[in-house]
Amino acid sequence: MAGITLFSKTKELEAQTNEFCDKVAEGVLAFKLGVNRYLDGDFSAFDEKKQQVSALESRGDELRREIQRRLYLETLIPESRADVLELLENTDKILNACESAMWQFAIEKPVIANEFVSDFNSLIEAVVESVDALVMALRAFFRGSEAATDHMHKVIFYESEADTVSHRLMTAMFASDLELGHKNQLRHFVLHIDQIADTAEDVADHLAIFALKRAI
Amino acid sequence: MEVAVIIFLSSGLFLGWSLGANDAANVFGTAVGTRMVRFSTAAFVCSAFVLLGAVLSGAGASHTLGKLGAINALAGSFMAAFSAAVTVYIMTRAGLPVSTSQAIVGAIIGWNLFSGFPTDTASLIKIVGTWIACPLLAGVLGVFLFKVTTVLVRWARFHIYRLDAYTRLGLIIAGAFGSYSLGANNIANVMGVFVSANPFTTFNVGDLFAFTGIQQLFLLGAIAIGVGVYTYSKKVMLTVGGGLFPLSPAGAWVVVVAHSIVLFMFASQGLEHALANAGLPTIPLVPVSSSQAVVGAVIGIGLLKGGRGIKWRVLANIASGWVTTPLVACLVCFVALFFLQNVFNQQVYRDASYVLSQPVVERLEADGIEVKALVRLKDKRFDTVRGFREALREHVVDLSEKAESKILSRAQISPVLIDNSKIWRLDNTSLTKGQVSAMWPLVGRKFDHLWMLDDALAGASEEWRSRPPTTVNKLFNRHLQGQRREVYGVFQIELSRPE
């Protein structure tokens, strides 16, 4: 009987962790679509996506807290509990960053000239790819699969891609005829979006160490 | 039961308590230390399975200890167990590795030296050989299991939580098995010395089963181990789990399983029987050290991982323990027996009387012993084992240990009278109906030597006949010997001894 309860609890926790990963993946996708709509000038669609990202962020927080509570309360995975909680917390920061970027777009309503739109889209594409790879690496890590390493390489690749695009974008912006205040505002947005890929890379770096520790 | 009996048994209980406090940590230490299993769960599972192992399969290993030296007076048993416990205590305090198995063997040899009874060298060699084999075997098993587990875990790709749940369950199951093996193998250390002077008698629960005196003795020892587990092992478990070696929970599981299998192999009569039936060589049933099995398995895994971080000093310490522990226990026991006998006037051994009468000499000749040299000792009575052995050595040149042991067992005077008024007591033994009815024609007869009774019984019924001494028959013969001992217990009469 105790065994059955143990395994049903485990299954539930497994499902919650999977859902958390889903929410992160969905969150960056909704973020991407939202910013795409903003750049297209479709503000009502942007608003809808902003709501969606907020909801996903809240659910992500909820799941993270619930997993955290259960891991401590039921003293599960004592050896790797701290590692797993750190991973979830840092991954959750990605959702927070997406949400806060969306709010900044909504509040500041930055004007983005057409010449920068394509690079903005490329930057967001690279960020989404890096987070996607991270989510896959996380799932592989939880399953004890060696594929985690392959996905981590992808995270690093897309993060550096995001850096390249953001540097290019900022160079172009500061070389343009825009007002200095406008340039500064746009730089702030570029850095904020690029920061999401940086966070993904940080998590991947930690994950690499935890994966080594997990090998029995 | 007399108060004295309880007092004498107390040293065995003390030894049991220390075994529970220390050795239980080997079984559940890593699990509790890494917080994979709660202490309360570990303590319950451990106590319950130690008890089962001790009562159901504890007899095998104790038989070997009995062969090494059959301590025949309660005060002697008390002192042997007490010396072993004191040795374990002293050496633990000195920070030296120690095992109850080695201490008790040393104490038994100490008793043999004090009483003059011979030490069975074959048994001693078997026991010491097993001590060396035990950590080696655990190491090899540990490496094998670790390899298999690594491959399986990689292949199965369990989710981290599920792997955790499986590991917990695995640790509890392996711990239960380990506790059972510990009980079966090490109860001999705790209560083995009391077997020959056992104060309990068999009682039958209906027709269902007979609860033998030895099982009652082992039950008592197992309860002492359980008390040790509950009262003191938590501290040791946390030390073992935290400080022994950086092992992952799955690695810890491998160590517990390897340890348990090794202890089980050296304790299971069932396994011995199965091996014998398959025509394979059997494994001697000997109490081994559970700590050394654990260290063996951990070092095996350490070597597999490249050998870094292994403390080779630990290995050297183990090897030194094989020598120092028995020596210290032997010395402590010898000195303590001297005091118990001469200062406290306790009978620490029952001396035996011997006579090489005509039937004894004839029987020895039939056994294939050269009797010519014995003629000069014929019909002369010896009232101490020491005196008889000295006389034998004086008169027989090149007396082999085997021949000496045969002569001692044939010549020992242990009068048995099959008394009509006592025969009802056989109902409370493990004897079959056929065996009891075979005794009726012997009523009124007196036998000077136990072998005479054995021969008479064998003549009376097929059920009393030993089978040829092959490994397959070992278990049957051992059981039959136990039944004969029950008969001796009922009908033995006081030996008239000179003042």
XYZ file of C-alpha atoms in Angstrom, chain B residues 129-330:
202
model
C 39.679 -18.221 5.413
C 36.099 -16.991 5.286
C 37.021 -13.707 6.949
C 39.496 -13.026 4.174
C 37.093 -14.202 1.479
C 34.202 -12.110 2.783
C 35.402 -8.586 1.834
C 36.925 -9.886 -1.409
C 33.668 -11.528 -2.404
C 31.689 -8.429 -1.431
C 34.053 -6.337 -3.571
C 33.612 -8.547 -6.626
C 29.846 -8.652 -6.140
C 29.775 -4.880 -5.637
C 31.585 -4.286 -8.939
C 29.305 -6.661 -10.806
C 26.085 -5.244 -9.327
C 27.269 -1.679 -9.870
C 27.929 -2.382 -13.555
C 24.553 -4.052 -14.011
C 22.722 -1.283 -12.132
C 24.436 1.472 -14.135
C 23.497 -0.195 -17.427
C 19.923 -0.837 -16.287
C 19.377 2.710 -15.012
C 20.756 4.146 -18.249
C 18.621 1.840 -20.301
C 15.408 2.349 -18.358
C 15.726 6.167 -18.234
C 13.545 6.610 -15.212
C 12.394 10.078 -14.350
C 14.498 11.531 -11.540
C 11.565 11.239 -9.086
C 10.717 7.715 -10.122
C 14.336 6.634 -9.836
C 14.273 8.166 -6.380
C 11.141 6.219 -5.456
C 12.555 2.964 -6.855
C 15.836 3.549 -5.030
C 13.974 4.105 -1.748
C 11.947 0.951 -2.205
C 15.104 -0.888 -3.292
C 16.955 0.321 -0.209
C 14.180 -0.876 2.089
C 13.940 -4.286 0.386
C 17.727 -4.684 0.279
C 17.867 -3.517 3.899
C 15.279 -6.110 4.910
C 17.272 -8.813 3.138
C 20.462 -7.468 4.693
C 18.914 -7.521 8.164
C 17.662 -11.075 7.645
C 21.151 -12.141 6.562
C 22.711 -10.251 9.457
C 20.404 -12.014 11.902
C 21.044 -15.409 10.312
C 24.786 -14.973 10.126
C 25.660 -12.999 13.236
C 23.246 -14.389 15.842
C 25.868 -17.119 16.197
C 28.260 -14.479 17.526
C 25.782 -13.347 20.116
C 24.208 -16.592 21.263
C 26.408 -19.267 19.684
C 28.495 -19.717 22.823
C 25.343 -20.482 24.825
C 24.165 -23.270 22.487
C 26.028 -26.069 24.246
C 24.883 -24.772 27.655
C 21.408 -23.758 26.468
C 18.963 -23.400 29.373
C 15.817 -23.494 27.159
C 13.887 -26.584 26.113
C 11.759 -27.237 23.054
C 8.047 -26.640 23.173
C 5.505 -27.578 20.562
C 2.824 -25.261 19.288
C 0.106 -27.873 18.687
C 1.188 -30.119 15.852
C 2.164 -27.096 13.774
C 5.757 -26.647 14.696
C 8.299 -27.169 17.424
C 9.923 -24.066 18.838
C 13.319 -25.456 19.735
C 15.371 -24.308 22.703
C 17.994 -22.930 20.338
C 15.376 -20.908 18.500
C 14.186 -19.465 21.815
C 17.767 -18.597 22.660
C 18.225 -16.912 19.280
C 14.928 -15.069 19.668
C 16.220 -13.590 22.905
C 19.468 -12.581 21.189
C 17.556 -11.065 18.281
C 15.449 -9.001 20.682
C 18.666 -7.670 22.211
C 19.875 -6.764 18.717
C 16.544 -5.000 18.093
C 16.940 -3.001 21.289
C 20.438 -2.034 20.128
C 19.008 -0.875 16.805
C 16.350 1.287 18.455
C 18.444 2.763 21.218
C 21.828 3.470 19.732
C 22.137 2.832 15.984
C 20.787 6.189 14.771
C 24.006 7.992 15.639
C 26.130 5.328 13.984
C 23.886 5.255 10.904
C 24.257 8.988 10.394
C 28.043 8.692 10.720
C 28.263 5.771 8.319
C 25.919 7.400 5.811
C 27.612 10.766 5.901
C 31.246 9.941 6.317
C 32.179 6.546 4.898
C 32.403 7.288 1.211
C 30.691 9.666 -1.222
C 28.146 7.254 -2.647
C 25.054 8.071 -4.678
C 21.794 6.494 -3.420
C 21.973 3.903 -6.205
C 25.585 3.183 -5.223
C 24.452 2.799 -1.625
C 21.848 0.302 -2.786
C 24.515 -1.750 -4.549
C 26.632 -1.810 -1.375
C 23.729 -3.014 0.774
C 22.795 -5.744 -1.712
C 26.397 -6.981 -2.078
C 26.803 -7.022 1.717
C 23.527 -8.875 2.203
C 24.263 -11.517 -0.426
C 27.656 -12.240 1.135
C 26.214 -12.546 4.645
C 23.399 -14.708 3.335
C 25.824 -17.014 1.496
C 27.755 -17.632 4.699
C 24.591 -18.305 6.714
C 22.057 -20.132 4.565
C 21.636 -23.837 5.113
C 19.080 -23.822 2.300
C 21.661 -22.465 -0.139
C 24.193 -24.991 1.143
C 21.702 -27.763 0.523
C 20.822 -26.482 -2.966
C 24.505 -26.224 -3.929
C 25.196 -29.707 -2.597
C 22.238 -31.129 -4.517
C 23.503 -29.531 -7.711
C 26.865 -31.188 -7.126
C 28.562 -27.827 -6.551
C 31.031 -27.065 -3.769
C 29.288 -25.645 -0.726
C 30.055 -22.409 1.086
C 31.086 -22.796 4.723
C 28.526 -21.436 7.176
C 30.580 -19.055 9.265
C 29.772 -15.815 11.056
C 31.509 -13.052 9.103
C 31.943 -9.351 9.712
C 29.260 -7.202 8.143
C 31.440 -4.078 8.363
C 34.114 -5.757 6.299
C 31.579 -6.860 3.716
C 30.455 -3.229 3.392
C 34.001 -1.902 3.145
C 34.807 -4.610 0.568
C 31.864 -3.585 -1.614
C 32.663 0.143 -1.322
C 36.305 -0.438 -2.255
C 35.209 -2.597 -5.196
C 33.071 0.257 -6.516
C 35.881 2.719 -5.783
C 38.297 0.630 -7.862
C 35.773 0.448 -10.687
C 35.600 4.236 -10.668
C 39.354 4.498 -11.123
C 40.588 3.894 -7.589
C 40.840 7.551 -6.599
C 39.831 8.485 -3.084
C 40.161 4.969 -1.694
C 41.680 4.942 1.729
C 44.151 2.068 1.546
C 44.817 2.453 5.241
C 41.316 1.126 5.874
C 42.292 -2.045 4.062
C 45.468 -2.423 6.100
C 43.411 -1.867 9.254
C 40.996 -4.641 8.297
C 43.830 -7.075 7.723
C 45.355 -6.168 11.088
C 41.936 -6.726 12.723
C 41.985 -10.360 11.562
C 44.929 -10.907 13.902
C 44.587 -8.387 16.729
C 40.881 -8.817 17.525
C 40.958 -12.585 18.171
C 44.222 -12.244 20.074
C 42.878 -9.531 22.382
C 39.597 -11.400 22.929
C 41.449 -14.660 23.587
